[in-house]
Tab-separated table of C-alpha atoms and ligand atoms in Angstrom:
chain	number	residue	atom	x	y	z
A	1	MET	CA	127.339	229.144	186.189
A	2	ALA	CA	130.053	229.676	183.579
A	3	PRO	CA	132.697	226.982	183.404
A	4	ALA	CA	135.913	227.708	185.336
A	5	LYS	CA	138.821	228.718	183.057
A	6	ILE	CA	141.881	226.592	183.741
A	7	VAL	CA	145.091	227.541	181.955
A	8	ILE	CA	148.027	225.116	182.069
A	9	ILE	CA	151.447	226.424	181.024
A	10	GLY	CA	153.636	223.600	179.677
A	11	GLY	CA	152.853	220.416	177.756
A	12	GLY	CA	155.390	218.174	179.477
A	13	PHE	CA	154.767	215.234	181.823
A	14	ALA	CA	153.205	217.335	184.576
A	15	GLY	CA	151.011	219.597	182.412
A	16	VAL	CA	149.649	216.791	180.193
A	17	GLU	CA	148.889	214.428	183.121
A	18	CYS	CA	147.012	217.264	184.826
A	19	ALA	CA	144.965	218.066	181.716
A	20	ARG	CA	144.159	214.365	181.149
A	21	TYR	CA	142.930	214.003	184.730
A	22	LEU	CA	140.773	217.123	184.454
A	23	GLU	CA	139.259	215.894	181.169
A	24	ARG	CA	138.298	212.640	182.864
A	25	CYS	CA	136.863	214.150	186.039
A	26	LEU	CA	135.305	217.469	185.084
A	27	ARG	CA	132.341	217.963	182.778
A	28	PRO	CA	132.672	220.605	180.003
A	29	GLU	CA	130.090	222.711	181.882
A	30	GLU	CA	132.404	222.688	184.924
A	31	ALA	CA	135.689	223.680	183.259
A	32	PHE	CA	137.206	225.020	180.054
A	33	ILE	CA	140.794	223.777	179.909
A	34	GLN	CA	143.582	225.383	177.865
A	35	LEU	CA	147.163	224.119	177.624
A	36	VAL	CA	149.898	226.389	176.307
A	37	SER	CA	152.797	224.587	174.655
A	38	PRO	CA	155.377	225.533	172.015
A	39	ASP	CA	155.561	221.882	170.971
A	40	ALA	CA	152.943	219.731	169.258
A	41	GLY	CA	153.972	216.664	171.264
A	42	LEU	CA	154.730	215.509	174.798
A	43	LEU	CA	158.480	214.981	174.662
A	44	TYR	CA	159.621	211.939	176.601
A	45	LEU	CA	162.851	213.552	177.881
A	46	PRO	CA	164.428	210.474	179.560
A	47	LEU	CA	164.785	208.903	176.072
A	48	LEU	CA	166.423	211.984	174.553
A	49	PRO	CA	169.986	210.587	174.981
A	50	GLN	CA	168.873	207.608	172.887
A	51	VAL	CA	167.810	209.976	170.102
A	52	ALA	CA	171.261	211.599	170.261
A	53	SER	CA	172.854	208.183	170.087
A	54	GLY	CA	170.748	207.178	167.063
A	55	THR	CA	169.063	204.284	168.883
A	56	LEU	CA	165.638	205.923	168.601
A	57	ASN	CA	164.054	208.029	165.908
A	58	PRO	CA	163.090	211.529	167.023
A	59	ARG	CA	159.404	211.004	166.181
A	60	SER	CA	159.247	207.966	168.439
A	61	VAL	CA	159.859	209.941	171.647
A	62	SER	CA	157.318	212.704	171.123
A	63	VAL	CA	153.658	211.759	171.629
A	64	PRO	CA	151.256	214.112	169.786
A	65	LEU	CA	149.253	216.253	172.223
A	66	ARG	CA	146.221	215.854	170.026
A	67	ARG	CA	146.338	212.098	170.576
A	68	LEU	CA	146.645	212.524	174.313
A	69	LEU	CA	144.087	215.268	174.896
A	70	ARG	CA	140.486	215.177	173.755
A	71	ARG	CA	138.784	218.385	174.759
A	72	THR	CA	141.614	220.521	176.159
A	73	GLU	CA	142.291	223.469	173.838
A	74	VAL	CA	145.949	223.294	172.908
A	75	VAL	CA	147.269	226.848	172.467
A	76	PRO	CA	150.506	226.768	170.430
A	77	GLY	CA	153.176	229.168	171.648
A	78	MET	CA	155.099	230.280	174.721
A	79	ALA	CA	153.546	231.960	177.725
A	80	VAL	CA	155.703	235.081	177.884
A	81	GLY	CA	153.943	237.002	180.611
A	82	VAL	CA	151.469	236.632	183.478
A	83	GLU	CA	149.501	239.364	185.214
A	84	PRO	CA	147.977	238.109	188.444
A	85	GLY	CA	145.956	241.310	188.952
A	86	THR	CA	143.796	240.809	185.828
A	87	ARG	CA	144.381	237.010	185.771
A	88	ARG	CA	145.737	237.111	182.240
A	89	VAL	CA	148.467	235.116	180.497
A	90	VAL	CA	150.215	236.576	177.442
A	91	VAL	CA	151.054	233.946	174.810
A	92	ARG	CA	153.438	234.504	171.927
A	93	ARG	CA	152.164	232.305	169.120
A	94	THR	CA	155.292	231.965	166.987
A	95	ARG	CA	158.946	232.877	167.373
A	96	THR	CA	159.065	234.909	164.213
A	97	SER	CA	155.809	236.835	164.001
A	98	GLY	CA	155.929	237.896	167.663
A	99	ARG	CA	152.104	237.938	167.568
A	100	GLU	CA	150.722	237.889	171.081
A	101	THR	CA	147.384	236.889	172.463
A	102	ALA	CA	145.843	237.002	175.955
A	103	LEU	CA	144.189	234.171	177.858
A	104	GLU	CA	142.086	234.641	180.952
A	105	TYR	CA	142.237	232.231	183.873
A	106	ASP	CA	140.448	231.403	187.086
A	107	GLN	CA	143.024	228.730	187.907
A	108	LEU	CA	146.596	228.918	186.574
A	109	VAL	CA	148.871	225.878	186.509
A	110	LEU	CA	152.596	226.496	186.020
A	111	ALA	CA	154.380	223.433	184.584
A	112	PRO	CA	156.997	224.855	182.209
A	113	GLY	CA	159.780	222.464	183.354
A	114	SER	CA	163.235	223.812	184.096
A	115	ILE	CA	165.127	226.620	182.364
A	116	THR	CA	168.832	226.100	181.774
A	117	ARG	CA	171.004	228.636	183.606
A	118	ILE	CA	173.424	230.019	181.045
A	119	MET	CA	174.146	233.562	182.060
A	120	ASP	CA	176.821	232.838	184.677
A	121	VAL	CA	179.364	231.280	182.292
A	122	PRO	CA	180.886	233.516	179.631
A	123	GLY	CA	180.727	232.000	176.131
A	124	LEU	CA	178.295	229.241	177.074
A	125	GLN	CA	175.349	230.813	175.255
A	126	GLU	CA	177.347	231.118	172.021
A	127	HIS	CA	179.408	227.927	172.087
A	128	GLY	CA	177.722	225.461	174.432
A	129	PHE	CA	175.257	222.699	173.556
A	130	GLY	CA	172.093	221.878	175.518
A	131	MET	CA	170.074	218.695	175.824
A	132	LYS	CA	166.478	219.656	176.515
A	133	THR	CA	164.763	219.607	173.138
A	134	LEU	CA	164.415	217.141	170.298
A	135	ALA	CA	166.175	219.583	167.965
A	136	GLU	CA	169.143	219.805	170.343
A	137	ALA	CA	169.470	216.016	170.535
A	138	MET	CA	169.536	215.732	166.735
A	139	TYR	CA	171.794	218.739	166.414
A	140	LEU	CA	174.269	217.350	168.942
A	141	ARG	CA	174.382	213.935	167.214
A	142	ASP	CA	175.065	215.614	163.860
A	143	HIS	CA	177.725	217.871	165.302
A	144	VAL	CA	179.543	214.974	167.028
A	145	LEU	CA	179.537	212.797	163.909
A	146	ARG	CA	180.725	215.805	161.872
A	147	GLN	CA	183.766	216.183	164.144
A	148	LEU	CA	184.702	212.585	163.419
A	149	ASP	CA	184.142	213.065	159.691
A	150	ILE	CA	186.425	216.094	159.514
A	151	ALA	CA	189.097	214.623	161.805
A	152	ALA	CA	189.162	211.477	159.640
A	153	VAL	CA	190.051	213.505	156.539
A	154	ARG	CA	192.584	215.870	158.055
A	155	GLY	CA	194.419	213.543	160.410
A	156	GLY	CA	197.030	214.257	163.041
A	157	LEU	CA	196.747	217.990	163.641
A	158	ASP	CA	196.145	219.757	166.951
A	159	GLU	CA	192.788	220.836	165.579
A	160	ASP	CA	191.786	217.193	165.346
A	161	GLN	CA	192.309	216.664	169.047
A	162	GLU	CA	190.110	219.714	169.631
A	163	ARG	CA	187.444	218.017	167.500
A	164	LEU	CA	187.842	214.640	169.221
A	165	ASN	CA	187.649	215.969	172.792
A	166	PHE	CA	184.107	216.094	174.094
A	167	VAL	CA	183.131	217.681	177.410
A	168	THR	CA	179.906	217.307	179.368
A	169	ILE	CA	179.332	219.610	182.321
A	170	GLY	CA	176.814	218.229	184.833
A	171	ALA	CA	176.573	214.598	185.933
A	172	GLY	CA	172.818	214.192	186.493
A	173	TYR	CA	170.920	211.752	184.256
A	174	ALA	CA	170.912	214.082	181.247
A	175	GLY	CA	174.677	214.638	181.251
A	176	THR	CA	175.777	211.195	182.305
A	177	GLU	CA	173.529	209.220	179.965
A	178	THR	CA	174.308	211.468	177.024
A	179	ALA	CA	178.072	211.280	177.577
A	180	ALA	CA	177.877	207.499	178.011
A	181	VAL	CA	175.902	206.772	174.861
A	182	LEU	CA	177.625	209.285	172.624
A	183	ASN	CA	181.039	208.107	173.758
A	184	LYS	CA	179.971	204.619	172.690
A	185	VAL	CA	178.776	205.929	169.310
A	186	CYS	CA	182.090	207.766	168.734
A	187	ARG	CA	184.203	204.726	169.537
A	188	ALA	CA	182.127	202.448	167.334
A	189	ALA	CA	182.138	204.993	164.524
A	190	ALA	CA	185.884	205.518	164.789
A	191	GLY	CA	186.465	201.771	164.589
A	192	ARG	CA	184.160	201.092	161.671
A	193	PHE	CA	183.928	204.172	159.502
A	194	PHE	CA	186.880	206.373	160.279
A	195	PRO	CA	189.907	204.072	160.677
A	196	GLU	CA	192.127	207.176	160.368
A	197	VAL	CA	190.707	208.278	163.714
A	198	GLU	CA	192.153	206.012	166.398
A	199	SER	CA	189.496	205.326	168.956
A	200	GLY	CA	192.035	206.298	171.660
A	201	MET	CA	192.015	209.820	170.270
A	202	VAL	CA	188.314	210.166	171.091
A	203	ARG	CA	188.113	211.479	174.650
A	204	TRP	CA	184.951	212.208	176.590
A	205	HIS	CA	185.101	214.141	179.872
A	206	LEU	CA	182.313	214.340	182.436
A	207	VAL	CA	182.644	217.318	184.796
A	208	THR	CA	180.725	217.659	188.033
A	209	ARG	CA	180.824	220.088	190.968
A	210	GLY	CA	180.456	217.336	193.581
A	211	ASP	CA	182.120	213.983	193.709
A	212	ARG	CA	179.145	211.785	192.817
A	213	ILE	CA	177.309	211.135	189.569
A	214	MET	CA	173.535	210.763	189.454
A	215	PRO	CA	173.239	211.030	193.266
A	216	GLU	CA	169.682	209.615	193.116
A	217	LEU	CA	171.245	206.196	192.309
A	218	GLY	CA	172.682	205.866	195.810
A	219	ASP	CA	176.305	205.078	196.719
A	220	LYS	CA	176.601	201.493	195.482
A	221	LEU	CA	175.015	201.932	192.017
A	222	GLY	CA	176.653	205.358	191.698
A	223	ALA	CA	180.045	203.681	192.176
A	224	GLU	CA	179.077	201.075	189.574
A	225	ALA	CA	178.151	203.856	187.112
A	226	LYS	CA	181.583	205.450	187.715
A	227	ARG	CA	183.268	202.090	187.069
A	228	ILE	CA	181.379	201.601	183.761
A	229	LEU	CA	182.268	205.114	182.577
A	230	ALA	CA	185.953	204.636	183.536
A	231	GLU	CA	186.046	201.324	181.664
A	232	ARG	CA	184.738	203.114	178.587
A	233	GLY	CA	187.506	205.675	178.846
A	234	ILE	CA	185.307	208.579	180.004
A	235	GLU	CA	187.317	210.845	182.315
A	236	LEU	CA	185.355	211.991	185.374
A	237	ILE	CA	186.473	215.393	186.661
A	238	THR	CA	185.018	216.156	190.090
A	239	GLY	CA	184.872	219.345	192.103
A	240	ALA	CA	184.751	221.576	189.032
A	241	SER	CA	182.460	223.301	186.562
A	242	ALA	CA	182.865	225.516	183.512
A	243	ALA	CA	184.395	228.951	184.084
A	244	GLU	CA	184.431	230.007	180.420
A	245	VAL	CA	183.558	228.409	177.090
A	246	THR	CA	185.166	229.471	173.816
A	247	ALA	CA	185.000	228.212	170.243
A	248	ASN	CA	188.087	226.122	170.958
A	249	GLY	CA	187.551	224.745	174.412
A	250	VAL	CA	186.416	225.111	177.977
A	251	LYS	CA	188.260	226.565	180.963
A	252	LEU	CA	187.266	224.778	184.120
A	253	THR	CA	186.876	226.374	187.556
A	254	ASN	CA	189.898	224.341	188.725
A	255	GLY	CA	192.055	226.165	186.140
A	256	ARG	CA	192.339	223.277	183.630
A	257	PHE	CA	191.669	224.066	179.962
A	258	ILE	CA	190.276	221.279	177.745
A	259	PRO	CA	190.534	221.998	174.011
A	260	SER	CA	187.156	220.993	172.524
A	261	ARG	CA	184.536	222.024	169.995
A	262	THR	CA	181.784	220.215	171.875
A	263	VAL	CA	180.834	221.429	175.350
A	264	LEU	CA	177.523	220.012	176.489
A	265	TRP	CA	175.940	221.873	179.406
A	266	THR	CA	173.390	220.059	181.585
A	267	ALA	CA	174.122	221.805	184.895
A	268	GLY	CA	172.157	224.475	186.681
A	269	VAL	CA	168.610	225.739	186.389
A	270	ALA	CA	167.345	229.304	186.428
A	271	PRO	CA	163.962	230.467	187.733
A	272	SER	CA	161.218	230.872	185.106
A	273	PRO	CA	160.802	234.571	184.308
A	274	LEU	CA	157.075	233.927	184.915
A	275	ALA	CA	157.907	233.599	188.640
A	276	ALA	CA	159.085	237.252	188.654
A	277	HIS	CA	155.859	238.316	186.870
A	278	LEU	CA	153.853	236.719	189.637
A	279	GLY	CA	156.161	237.854	192.409
A	280	ALA	CA	156.544	234.178	193.428
A	281	GLU	CA	159.482	233.102	195.606
A	282	THR	CA	162.033	230.678	194.102
A	283	ASP	CA	164.476	228.199	195.548
A	284	LYS	CA	167.494	227.160	193.391
A	285	GLY	CA	165.645	228.076	190.240
A	286	ARG	CA	162.313	226.474	191.190
A	287	ILE	CA	159.071	228.213	192.180
A	288	ILE	CA	158.296	227.498	195.869
A	289	ALA	CA	155.017	225.612	196.139
A	290	GLN	CA	153.161	224.305	199.175
A	291	ALA	CA	152.539	220.601	199.740
A	292	ASP	CA	149.136	220.891	198.018
A	293	LEU	CA	151.025	222.404	194.992
A	294	SER	CA	149.511	225.866	195.438
A	295	VAL	CA	151.831	228.894	195.224
A	296	PRO	CA	151.801	230.740	198.558
A	297	GLY	CA	150.153	234.151	198.550
A	298	LEU	CA	148.710	233.738	195.018
A	299	PRO	CA	145.154	232.394	195.119
A	300	GLY	CA	144.328	230.262	192.059
A	301	VAL	CA	148.016	229.763	191.076
A	302	TRP	CA	149.619	226.304	191.263
A	303	ALA	CA	153.080	225.004	190.310
A	304	MET	CA	154.541	221.522	189.832
A	305	GLY	CA	157.105	219.377	188.060
A	306	ASP	CA	160.678	220.526	187.492
A	307	ALA	CA	159.502	224.149	187.702
A	308	ALA	CA	158.438	223.846	191.326
A	309	ALA	CA	160.120	223.188	194.691
A	310	VAL	CA	157.464	220.993	196.282
A	311	PRO	CA	157.992	219.712	199.869
A	312	ASP	CA	158.801	216.010	199.830
A	313	THR	CA	156.365	214.885	202.503
A	314	ALA	CA	157.389	211.225	202.087
A	315	GLU	CA	161.043	212.042	202.884
A	316	GLY	CA	160.420	214.864	205.396
A	317	ASP	CA	163.426	216.761	206.810
A	318	GLY	CA	162.582	219.856	204.768
A	319	GLN	CA	163.562	218.140	201.532
A	320	VAL	CA	161.932	219.000	198.185
A	321	CYS	CA	160.872	216.514	195.515
A	322	ALA	CA	163.634	215.644	193.039
A	323	PRO	CA	163.161	216.941	189.471
A	324	THR	CA	162.177	213.574	187.986
A	325	ALA	CA	159.622	212.375	185.461
A	326	GLN	CA	158.176	210.178	188.222
A	327	HIS	CA	157.294	213.162	190.412
A	328	ALA	CA	156.199	215.317	187.456
A	329	MET	CA	153.633	212.768	186.269
A	330	ARG	CA	152.289	212.074	189.748
A	331	GLN	CA	152.148	215.744	190.667
A	332	GLY	CA	150.211	216.325	187.406
A	333	ARG	CA	147.545	213.839	188.452
A	334	HIS	CA	147.554	215.075	192.053
A	335	LEU	CA	147.066	218.666	191.004
A	336	GLY	CA	144.213	217.515	188.757
A	337	LYS	CA	142.553	216.059	191.877
A	338	ASN	CA	143.204	219.227	193.882
A	339	LEU	CA	141.699	221.431	191.160
A	340	VAL	CA	138.590	219.279	191.048
A	341	ALA	CA	138.372	219.492	194.842
A	342	THR	CA	138.819	223.282	194.801
A	343	LEU	CA	136.141	223.804	192.110
A	344	ARG	CA	133.761	221.669	194.160
A	345	GLY	CA	134.437	223.616	197.355
A	346	GLU	CA	136.520	220.856	198.979
A	347	THR	CA	139.978	221.109	200.571
A	348	PRO	CA	143.004	220.211	198.384
A	349	ALA	CA	145.241	217.471	199.782
A	350	PRO	CA	149.040	217.488	200.253
A	351	TYR	CA	151.123	215.666	197.585
A	352	ARG	CA	152.866	212.574	198.889
A	353	HIS	CA	154.716	210.066	196.784
A	354	PRO	CA	157.451	207.728	198.040
A	355	ASP	CA	160.289	207.341	195.542
A	356	LEU	CA	159.837	204.167	193.468
A	357	GLY	CA	163.465	204.133	192.330
A	358	MET	CA	165.068	205.021	189.036
A	359	VAL	CA	166.468	203.579	185.829
A	360	VAL	CA	169.591	204.601	183.903
A	361	ASP	CA	170.567	203.447	180.450
A	362	LEU	CA	174.255	203.842	179.666
A	363	GLY	CA	174.018	202.245	176.229
A	364	GLY	CA	174.566	198.661	175.071
A	365	ARG	CA	173.963	196.245	177.909
A	366	ASP	CA	175.107	198.682	180.530
A	367	ALA	CA	172.118	199.791	182.560
A	368	LEU	CA	171.453	200.407	186.249
A	369	ALA	CA	168.094	200.336	188.013
A	370	ARG	CA	166.852	200.672	191.564
A	371	PRO	CA	163.189	199.576	191.471
A	372	LEU	CA	161.701	199.831	194.967
A	373	GLY	CA	165.183	200.011	196.496
A	374	VAL	CA	166.513	196.845	194.834
A	375	GLY	CA	169.799	197.506	192.997
A	376	LEU	CA	170.086	195.902	189.521
A	377	ARG	CA	172.746	196.141	186.830
A	378	GLY	CA	173.353	194.762	183.355
A	379	VAL	CA	170.671	192.913	181.418
A	380	PRO	CA	168.081	192.704	184.268
A	381	ALA	CA	168.443	196.470	184.787
A	382	GLN	CA	168.118	197.026	181.015
A	383	PHE	CA	164.934	194.934	181.037
A	384	VAL	CA	163.445	196.984	183.903
A	385	ALA	CA	164.537	200.276	182.327
A	386	ARG	CA	163.014	199.510	178.951
A	387	GLY	CA	159.857	198.059	180.504
A	388	TYR	CA	159.480	201.212	182.612
A	389	HIS	CA	159.914	203.511	179.617
A	390	LEU	CA	157.395	201.536	177.566
A	391	MET	CA	154.842	201.722	180.356
A	392	ALA	CA	155.439	205.413	180.928
A	393	LEU	CA	154.906	206.280	177.223
A	394	ARG	CA	151.265	207.131	177.116
A	395	THR	CA	149.995	205.610	173.836
A	396	ILE	CA	150.210	202.184	172.177
A	397	VAL	CA	151.491	203.799	168.984
A	398	ALA	CA	154.375	205.443	170.863
A	399	ARG	CA	155.225	202.186	172.627
A	400	ALA	CA	155.200	200.335	169.309
A	401	ARG	CA	157.467	202.926	167.658
A	402	VAL	CA	160.006	202.816	170.484
A	403	ALA	CA	160.001	198.991	170.688
A	404	PHE	CA	160.441	198.792	166.915
A	405	ASP	CA	163.388	201.224	166.990
A	406	TRP	CA	165.067	199.232	169.756
A	407	ALA	CA	164.617	196.021	167.776
A	408	VAL	CA	165.992	197.483	164.529
A	409	HIS	CA	168.929	199.112	166.300
A	410	GLY	CA	169.648	195.866	168.174
A	411	LEU	CA	169.740	193.916	164.903
A	412	ALA	CA	171.342	196.398	162.525
A	413	GLY	CA	173.344	198.724	164.818
A	414	ASP	CA	174.026	202.387	164.098
A	415	ASP	CA	174.449	203.780	160.594
A	416	PHE	CA	176.300	206.894	161.865
A	417	LEU	CA	174.250	209.022	159.485
A	418	ARG	CA	174.375	212.791	159.733
A	419	ILE	CA	171.205	214.588	158.682
A	420	GLY	CA	173.056	217.832	158.006
A	421	TYR	CA	171.691	220.163	160.717
A	422	ALA	CA	175.102	221.116	162.043
A	423	ASP	CA	176.169	222.317	158.584
A	424	HIS	CA	173.504	224.931	158.275
A	425	LYS	CA	172.152	226.103	161.566
A	426	VAL	CA	173.701	228.386	164.159
A	427	HIS	CA	172.624	227.102	167.535
A	428	THR	CA	172.439	228.588	171.001
A	429	ILE	CA	171.083	226.931	174.136
A	430	GLY	CA	168.813	229.918	174.804
A	431	GLY	CA	167.584	229.867	171.191
A	432	PHE	CA	166.480	226.229	171.355
A	433	GLU	CA	164.802	226.769	174.747
A	434	GLN	CA	163.410	230.188	173.722
A	435	SER	CA	164.562	231.558	177.070
A	436	GLY	CA	164.895	235.078	175.683
A	437	CYS	CA	161.255	235.312	174.624
A	438	TYR	CA	159.795	236.492	177.966
A	439	LEU	CA	158.466	239.998	178.485
A	440	PRO	CA	160.265	242.116	181.121
A	441	ALA	CA	158.073	242.003	184.259
A	442	ASP	CA	157.286	245.762	184.150
A	443	GLU	CA	156.023	245.520	180.570
A	444	VAL	CA	153.419	242.841	181.177
A	445	PRO	CA	150.632	245.226	182.363
A	446	ARG	CA	151.120	247.430	179.255
A	447	VAL	CA	150.961	244.447	176.855
A	448	VAL	CA	147.908	242.995	178.630
A	449	LYS	CA	146.156	246.386	178.301
A	450	GLU	CA	147.055	246.678	174.617
A	451	LEU	CA	145.761	243.174	173.889
A	452	GLY	CA	142.375	243.998	175.401
A	453	ASP	CA	139.871	241.266	176.227
A	454	PRO	CA	140.915	237.674	175.528
A	455	GLU	CA	139.776	236.043	172.292
B	501	FAD	C1	168.133	214.455	178.721
B	501	FAD	C2	167.295	214.211	179.932
B	501	FAD	C3	167.225	212.939	180.491
B	501	FAD	C4	166.420	212.703	181.609
B	501	FAD	N1	166.379	211.442	182.135
B	501	FAD	C5	165.556	211.196	183.171
B	501	FAD	C6	165.409	209.865	183.691
B	501	FAD	O1	166.052	208.936	183.236
B	501	FAD	N2	164.528	209.709	184.707
B	501	FAD	C7	163.792	210.722	185.272
B	501	FAD	O2	162.978	210.508	186.169
B	501	FAD	N3	163.923	211.952	184.801
B	501	FAD	C8	164.767	212.232	183.787
B	501	FAD	N4	164.909	213.512	183.317
B	501	FAD	C9	164.142	214.569	183.989
B	501	FAD	C10	162.681	214.536	183.537
B	501	FAD	O3	162.602	214.463	182.157
B	501	FAD	C11	161.969	215.764	184.096
B	501	FAD	O4	161.983	215.672	185.504
B	501	FAD	C12	160.542	215.883	183.598
B	501	FAD	O5	160.518	216.008	182.200
B	501	FAD	C13	159.839	217.062	184.229
B	501	FAD	O6	158.539	217.181	183.710
B	501	FAD	P1	157.848	218.607	183.606
B	501	FAD	O7	156.488	218.382	183.057
B	501	FAD	O8	157.978	219.347	184.881
B	501	FAD	O9	158.724	219.409	182.533
B	501	FAD	P2	159.040	219.072	181.037
B	501	FAD	O10	158.900	217.639	180.735
B	501	FAD	O11	160.364	219.721	180.792
B	501	FAD	O12	157.952	219.865	180.239
B	501	FAD	C14	157.853	221.262	180.276
B	501	FAD	C15	157.119	221.719	179.010
B	501	FAD	O13	156.792	223.089	179.140
B	501	FAD	C16	157.130	223.759	177.935
B	501	FAD	N5	157.372	225.171	178.270
B	501	FAD	C17	158.461	225.719	178.824
B	501	FAD	N6	158.300	227.039	178.997
B	501	FAD	C18	157.056	227.316	178.532
B	501	FAD	C19	156.315	228.543	178.427
B	501	FAD	N7	156.805	229.711	178.845
B	501	FAD	N8	155.073	228.495	177.878
B	501	FAD	C20	154.579	227.302	177.419
B	501	FAD	N9	155.241	226.112	177.515
B	501	FAD	C21	156.461	226.156	178.063
B	501	FAD	C22	158.329	223.032	177.406
B	501	FAD	O14	158.481	223.248	176.024
B	501	FAD	C23	157.945	221.593	177.758
B	501	FAD	O15	157.147	221.060	176.755
B	501	FAD	C24	165.688	213.765	182.198
B	501	FAD	C25	165.778	215.059	181.636
B	501	FAD	C26	166.576	215.265	180.535
B	501	FAD	C27	166.629	216.654	179.942
């Protein structure tokens, strides 16, 4: 019998763990595995704020897919269309050439992570910053340091306050950690390199719709996180979001306008356009999956990680699994097991994983951790956080790179060096995430037909 064709969309935590499990448990005669990814590496997203803060080098947080995967065929590009009728996936190889190719599947795994919702807020696409890709982290760091550079030379004008106000919308890990570490960088840079910029002029604002930050931390550690941010001079604005972003600032939904050239958006996810191609139901931007990670009504289609709303069977009460790296990795392995079971005619099992806690690095010695429900702060939390990240990085080389960067940064501190991205490149959140690359749902059948049989 011909090997089953398994196509995995997304080379993040969930997709890569799934492929690695399948490689280990299925013989080449049983399955041909393809993984579609626009990136050459598995990006370790939880360490992205540390790239923005200059603590880690960008290369250290991306583990090459070719080191992680042995016989999975890595297909470079974005999956821009799916046609369930013919079981084809359309992949656009590069952004510029627009060249498309078709892959055929027996089993399709959707693990494209989350897509930032940008359409609802006027001006966000043009003027906002995102924090989902390595390029964005580097770009944001450059842009922030550039504001200090310019303000240091000009001095004292209104425009400078615009440059020295920074706003982060969304107080999950991405927003909170990034605001915390970049605020620290700005204050240190102002003190050491730009004495003309008084550190009191640097103002970071963290805006959230609710009244809590990083709700996964629980009430006690959440309150501790708020205390640390307040001590660092970060203003927390609750019960609000962005209503409009312009080149000179952000209007909040509570009517307040904050003059700023840096509005970082980490709030809100939109459903993957691939969900519409499949006709799959979504919940708050995530594809609804069953407990065994299959997508209801679509035989041979599975979804997991941030892209999927998977019932949290350990919590019950109709809750869905939180969008965390912990769930994404475990769901990847679990789906690997379920695919093996399905190919061997067995019944797939429901996913169940009790939360093991979380770690948050706010820069310096300020960290918070809740391993197995035990609340830690300060140096012990930092120790647990760094140990966890080192374990979760999948190769010895990646662990060595990250540990080395931490050591060098600990000894030598930041050099506040700008690479020069912000001087040359026009950014948009959608451009970095390639969210505009998808085919309209009604065009997929035509493109699939034109492409003919898969290569
Ligand atoms: C800045 C930041 C900090 C975070 N900190 C933490 C933390 O401290 N702890 C924690 O548990 N979680 C944290 N998270 C969340 C965590 O990183 C995610 O839950 C996790 O990455 C989800 O894994 P995933 O595999 O579902 O998606 P991802 O890791 O996002 O991977 C998805 C992959 O799919 C690719 N892709 C997207 N669309 C397509 C397409 N159409 N075709 C092909 N490929 C595609 C993407 O390029 C990406 O490589 C953080 C997230 C961010 C952004």
